[in-house]
JSON list of C-alpha atoms in Angstrom, two decimals:
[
{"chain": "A", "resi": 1, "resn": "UNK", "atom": "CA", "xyz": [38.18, 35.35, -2.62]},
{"chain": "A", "resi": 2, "resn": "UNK", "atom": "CA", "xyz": [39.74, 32.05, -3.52]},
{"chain": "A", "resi": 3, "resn": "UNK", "atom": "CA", "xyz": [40.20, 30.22, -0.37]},
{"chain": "A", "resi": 4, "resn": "UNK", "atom": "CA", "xyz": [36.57, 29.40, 2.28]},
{"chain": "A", "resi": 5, "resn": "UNK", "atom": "CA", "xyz": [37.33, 31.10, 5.33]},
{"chain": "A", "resi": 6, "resn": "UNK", "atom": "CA", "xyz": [37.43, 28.47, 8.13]},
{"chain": "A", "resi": 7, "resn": "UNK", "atom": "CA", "xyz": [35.78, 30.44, 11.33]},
{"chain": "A", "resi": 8, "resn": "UNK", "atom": "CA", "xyz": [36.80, 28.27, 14.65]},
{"chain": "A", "resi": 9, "resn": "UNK", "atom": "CA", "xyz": [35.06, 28.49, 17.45]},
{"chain": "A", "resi": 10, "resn": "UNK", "atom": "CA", "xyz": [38.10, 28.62, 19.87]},
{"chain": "A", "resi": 11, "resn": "UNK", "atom": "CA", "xyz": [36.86, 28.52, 23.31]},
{"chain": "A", "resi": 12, "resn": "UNK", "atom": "CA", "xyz": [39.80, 27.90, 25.89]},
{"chain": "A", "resi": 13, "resn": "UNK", "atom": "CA", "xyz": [40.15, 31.60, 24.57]},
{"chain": "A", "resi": 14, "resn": "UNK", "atom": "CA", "xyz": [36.43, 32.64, 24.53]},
{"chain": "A", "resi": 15, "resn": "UNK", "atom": "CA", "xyz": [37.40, 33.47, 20.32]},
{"chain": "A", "resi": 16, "resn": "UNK", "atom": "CA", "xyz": [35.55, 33.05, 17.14]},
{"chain": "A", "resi": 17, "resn": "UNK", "atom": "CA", "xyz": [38.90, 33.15, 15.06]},
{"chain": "A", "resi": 18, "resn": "UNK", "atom": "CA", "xyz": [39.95, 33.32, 11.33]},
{"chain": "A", "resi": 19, "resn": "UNK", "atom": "CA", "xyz": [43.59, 32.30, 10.49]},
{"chain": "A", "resi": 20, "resn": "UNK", "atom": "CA", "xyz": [45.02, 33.38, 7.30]},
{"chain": "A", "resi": 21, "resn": "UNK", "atom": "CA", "xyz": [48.81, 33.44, 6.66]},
{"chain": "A", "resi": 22, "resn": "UNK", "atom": "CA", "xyz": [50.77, 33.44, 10.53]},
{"chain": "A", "resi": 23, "resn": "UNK", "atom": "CA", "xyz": [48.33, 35.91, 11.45]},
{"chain": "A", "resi": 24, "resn": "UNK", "atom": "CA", "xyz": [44.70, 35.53, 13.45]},
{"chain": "A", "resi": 25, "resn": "UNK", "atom": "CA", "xyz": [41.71, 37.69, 13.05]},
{"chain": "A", "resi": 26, "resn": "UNK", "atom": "CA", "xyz": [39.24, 36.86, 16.44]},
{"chain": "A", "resi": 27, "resn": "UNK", "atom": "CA", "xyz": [35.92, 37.91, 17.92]},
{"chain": "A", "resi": 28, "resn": "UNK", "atom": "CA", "xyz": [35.90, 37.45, 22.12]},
{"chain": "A", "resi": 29, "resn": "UNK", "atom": "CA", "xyz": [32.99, 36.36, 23.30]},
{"chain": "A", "resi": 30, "resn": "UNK", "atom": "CA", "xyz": [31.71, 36.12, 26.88]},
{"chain": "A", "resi": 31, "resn": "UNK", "atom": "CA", "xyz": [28.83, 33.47, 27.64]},
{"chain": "A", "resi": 32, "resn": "UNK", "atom": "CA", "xyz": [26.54, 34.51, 29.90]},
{"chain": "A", "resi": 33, "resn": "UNK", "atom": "CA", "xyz": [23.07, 33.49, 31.40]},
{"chain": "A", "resi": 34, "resn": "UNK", "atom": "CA", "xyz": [20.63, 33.13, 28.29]},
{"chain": "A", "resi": 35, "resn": "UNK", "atom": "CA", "xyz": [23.41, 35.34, 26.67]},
{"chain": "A", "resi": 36, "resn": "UNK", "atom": "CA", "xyz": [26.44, 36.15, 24.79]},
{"chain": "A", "resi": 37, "resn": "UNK", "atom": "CA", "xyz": [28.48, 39.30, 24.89]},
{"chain": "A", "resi": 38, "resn": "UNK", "atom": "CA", "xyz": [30.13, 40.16, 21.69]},
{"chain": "A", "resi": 39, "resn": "UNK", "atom": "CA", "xyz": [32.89, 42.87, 23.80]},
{"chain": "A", "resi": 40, "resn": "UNK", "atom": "CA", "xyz": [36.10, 43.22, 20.81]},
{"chain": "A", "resi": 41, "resn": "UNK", "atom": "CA", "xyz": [37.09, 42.08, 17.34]},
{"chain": "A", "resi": 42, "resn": "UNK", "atom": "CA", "xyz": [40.01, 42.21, 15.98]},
{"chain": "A", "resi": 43, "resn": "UNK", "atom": "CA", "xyz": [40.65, 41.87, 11.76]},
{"chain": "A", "resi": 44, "resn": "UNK", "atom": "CA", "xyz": [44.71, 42.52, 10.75]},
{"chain": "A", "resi": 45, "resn": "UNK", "atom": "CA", "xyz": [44.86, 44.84, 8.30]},
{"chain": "A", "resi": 46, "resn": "UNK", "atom": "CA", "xyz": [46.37, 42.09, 5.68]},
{"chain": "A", "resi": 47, "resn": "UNK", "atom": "CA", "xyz": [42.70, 40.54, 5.78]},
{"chain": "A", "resi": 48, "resn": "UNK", "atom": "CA", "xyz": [40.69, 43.81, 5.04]},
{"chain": "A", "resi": 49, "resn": "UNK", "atom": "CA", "xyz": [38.55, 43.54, 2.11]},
{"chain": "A", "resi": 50, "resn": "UNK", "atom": "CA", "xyz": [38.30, 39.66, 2.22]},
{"chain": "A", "resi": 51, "resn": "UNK", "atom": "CA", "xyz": [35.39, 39.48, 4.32]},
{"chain": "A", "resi": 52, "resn": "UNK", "atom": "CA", "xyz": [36.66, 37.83, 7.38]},
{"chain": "A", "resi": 53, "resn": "UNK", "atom": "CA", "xyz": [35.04, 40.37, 9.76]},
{"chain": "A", "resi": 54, "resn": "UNK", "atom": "CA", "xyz": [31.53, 39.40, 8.34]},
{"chain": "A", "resi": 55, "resn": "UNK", "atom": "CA", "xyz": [32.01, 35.48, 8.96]},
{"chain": "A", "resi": 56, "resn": "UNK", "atom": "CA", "xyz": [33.53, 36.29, 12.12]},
{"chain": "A", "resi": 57, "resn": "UNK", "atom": "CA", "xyz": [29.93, 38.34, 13.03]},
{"chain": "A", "resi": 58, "resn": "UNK", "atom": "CA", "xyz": [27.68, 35.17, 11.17]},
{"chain": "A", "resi": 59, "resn": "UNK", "atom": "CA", "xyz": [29.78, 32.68, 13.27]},
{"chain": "A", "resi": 60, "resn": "UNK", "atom": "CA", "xyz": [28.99, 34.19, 16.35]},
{"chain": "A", "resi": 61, "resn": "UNK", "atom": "CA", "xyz": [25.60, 35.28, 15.68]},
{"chain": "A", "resi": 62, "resn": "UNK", "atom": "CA", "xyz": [25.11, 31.65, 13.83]},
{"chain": "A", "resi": 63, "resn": "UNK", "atom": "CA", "xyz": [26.02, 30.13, 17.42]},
{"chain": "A", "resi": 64, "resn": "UNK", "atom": "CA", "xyz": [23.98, 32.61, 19.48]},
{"chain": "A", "resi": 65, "resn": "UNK", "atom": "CA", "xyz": [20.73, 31.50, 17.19]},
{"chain": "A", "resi": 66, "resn": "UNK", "atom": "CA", "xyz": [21.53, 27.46, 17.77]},
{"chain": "A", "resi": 67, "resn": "UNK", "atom": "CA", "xyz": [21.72, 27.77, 21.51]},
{"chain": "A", "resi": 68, "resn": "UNK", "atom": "CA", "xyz": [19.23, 30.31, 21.36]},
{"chain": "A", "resi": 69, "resn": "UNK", "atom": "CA", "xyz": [21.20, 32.94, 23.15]},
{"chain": "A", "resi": 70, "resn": "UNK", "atom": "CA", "xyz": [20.76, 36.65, 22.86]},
{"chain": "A", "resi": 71, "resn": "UNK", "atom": "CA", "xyz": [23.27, 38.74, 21.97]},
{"chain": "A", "resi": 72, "resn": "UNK", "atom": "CA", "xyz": [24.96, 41.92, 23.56]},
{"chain": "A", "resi": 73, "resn": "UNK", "atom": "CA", "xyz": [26.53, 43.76, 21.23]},
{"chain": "A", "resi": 74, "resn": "UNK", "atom": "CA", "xyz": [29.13, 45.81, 22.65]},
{"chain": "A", "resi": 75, "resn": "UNK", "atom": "CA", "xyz": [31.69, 45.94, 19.93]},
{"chain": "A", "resi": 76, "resn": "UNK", "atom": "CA", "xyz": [31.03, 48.57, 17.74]},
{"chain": "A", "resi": 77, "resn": "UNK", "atom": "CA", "xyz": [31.61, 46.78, 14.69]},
{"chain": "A", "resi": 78, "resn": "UNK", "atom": "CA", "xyz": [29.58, 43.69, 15.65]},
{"chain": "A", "resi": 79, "resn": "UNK", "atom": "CA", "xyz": [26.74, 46.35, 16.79]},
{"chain": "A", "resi": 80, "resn": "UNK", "atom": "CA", "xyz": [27.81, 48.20, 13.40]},
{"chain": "A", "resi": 81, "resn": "UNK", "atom": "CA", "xyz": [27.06, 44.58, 11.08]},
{"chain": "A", "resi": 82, "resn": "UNK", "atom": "CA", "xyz": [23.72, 43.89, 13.38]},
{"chain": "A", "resi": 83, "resn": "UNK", "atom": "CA", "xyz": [22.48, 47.14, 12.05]},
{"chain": "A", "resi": 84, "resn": "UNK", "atom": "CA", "xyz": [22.96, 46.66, 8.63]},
{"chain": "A", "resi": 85, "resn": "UNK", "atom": "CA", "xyz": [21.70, 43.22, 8.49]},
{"chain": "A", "resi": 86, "resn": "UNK", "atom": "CA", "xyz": [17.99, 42.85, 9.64]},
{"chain": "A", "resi": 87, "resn": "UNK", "atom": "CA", "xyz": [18.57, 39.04, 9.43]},
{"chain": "A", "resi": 88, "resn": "UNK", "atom": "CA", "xyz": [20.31, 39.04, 13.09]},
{"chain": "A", "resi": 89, "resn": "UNK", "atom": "CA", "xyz": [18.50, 41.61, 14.94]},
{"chain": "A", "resi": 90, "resn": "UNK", "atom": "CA", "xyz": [15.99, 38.92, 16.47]},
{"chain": "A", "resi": 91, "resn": "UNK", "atom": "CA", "xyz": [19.22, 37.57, 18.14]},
{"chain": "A", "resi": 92, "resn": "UNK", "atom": "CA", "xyz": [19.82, 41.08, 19.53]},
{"chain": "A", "resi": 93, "resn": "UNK", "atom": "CA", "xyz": [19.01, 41.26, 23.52]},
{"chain": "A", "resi": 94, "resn": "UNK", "atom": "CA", "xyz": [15.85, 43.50, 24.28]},
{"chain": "A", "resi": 95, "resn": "UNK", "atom": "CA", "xyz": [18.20, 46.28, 26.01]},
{"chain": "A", "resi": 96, "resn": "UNK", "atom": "CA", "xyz": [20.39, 46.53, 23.54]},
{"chain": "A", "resi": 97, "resn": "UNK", "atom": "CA", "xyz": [17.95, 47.17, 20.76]},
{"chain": "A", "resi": 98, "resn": "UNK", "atom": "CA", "xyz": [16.93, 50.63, 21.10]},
{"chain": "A", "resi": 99, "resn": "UNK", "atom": "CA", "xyz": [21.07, 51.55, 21.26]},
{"chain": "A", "resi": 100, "resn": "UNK", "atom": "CA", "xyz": [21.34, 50.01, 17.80]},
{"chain": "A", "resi": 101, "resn": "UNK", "atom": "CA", "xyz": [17.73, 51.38, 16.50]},
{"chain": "A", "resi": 102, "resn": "UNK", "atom": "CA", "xyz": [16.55, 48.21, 15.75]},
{"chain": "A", "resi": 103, "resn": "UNK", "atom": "CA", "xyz": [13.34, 48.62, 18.14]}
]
């Protein structure tokens, strides 16, 4: 891909986001108590392919790791990227890391 992807961390809207074009690709988040919940993301089908879902899953992991926060996946395809990336899954929170067979 030509162009970085600039991931903002938008947080009057609790979003990781991506903008490309007029149109926003986002990951909610939801800060919690030595936590962050990871609940939807979104990815237009105009970005597919450009990897804009991945840097919106290292963004939010990335920030969970610096304020040493532990993530609850509940998006499948932020549970879905965890899996497949063994770099994360110390982030993961301990009950969530049997559901994604990371032990």
């Amino acid at each position: 891909m030509s162009e970085a992807l600039n991931v903002v961390m938008n947080e009057a809207e609790q979003q990781f986001q991506v903008k490309l074009g007029g149109e926003t690709a986002f990951a909610e988040y939801r800060l919690v108590d030595h936590g962050i919940i990871l609940p939807h993301t979104v990815v237009p089908e105009s970005f597919e392919g450009k990897g804009v879902g991945s840097a919106l899953a290292k963004a939010a992991l990335g920030y969970a790791r610096e304020h040493d926060l532990k993530v609850i996946p509940t998006c499948p395809f932020m549970a879905g990227y965890i899996g497949k990336h063994p770099e994360w899954h110390d982030v993961v929170h301990d009950a969530y890391r049997a559901q994604l067979g990371i032990g």
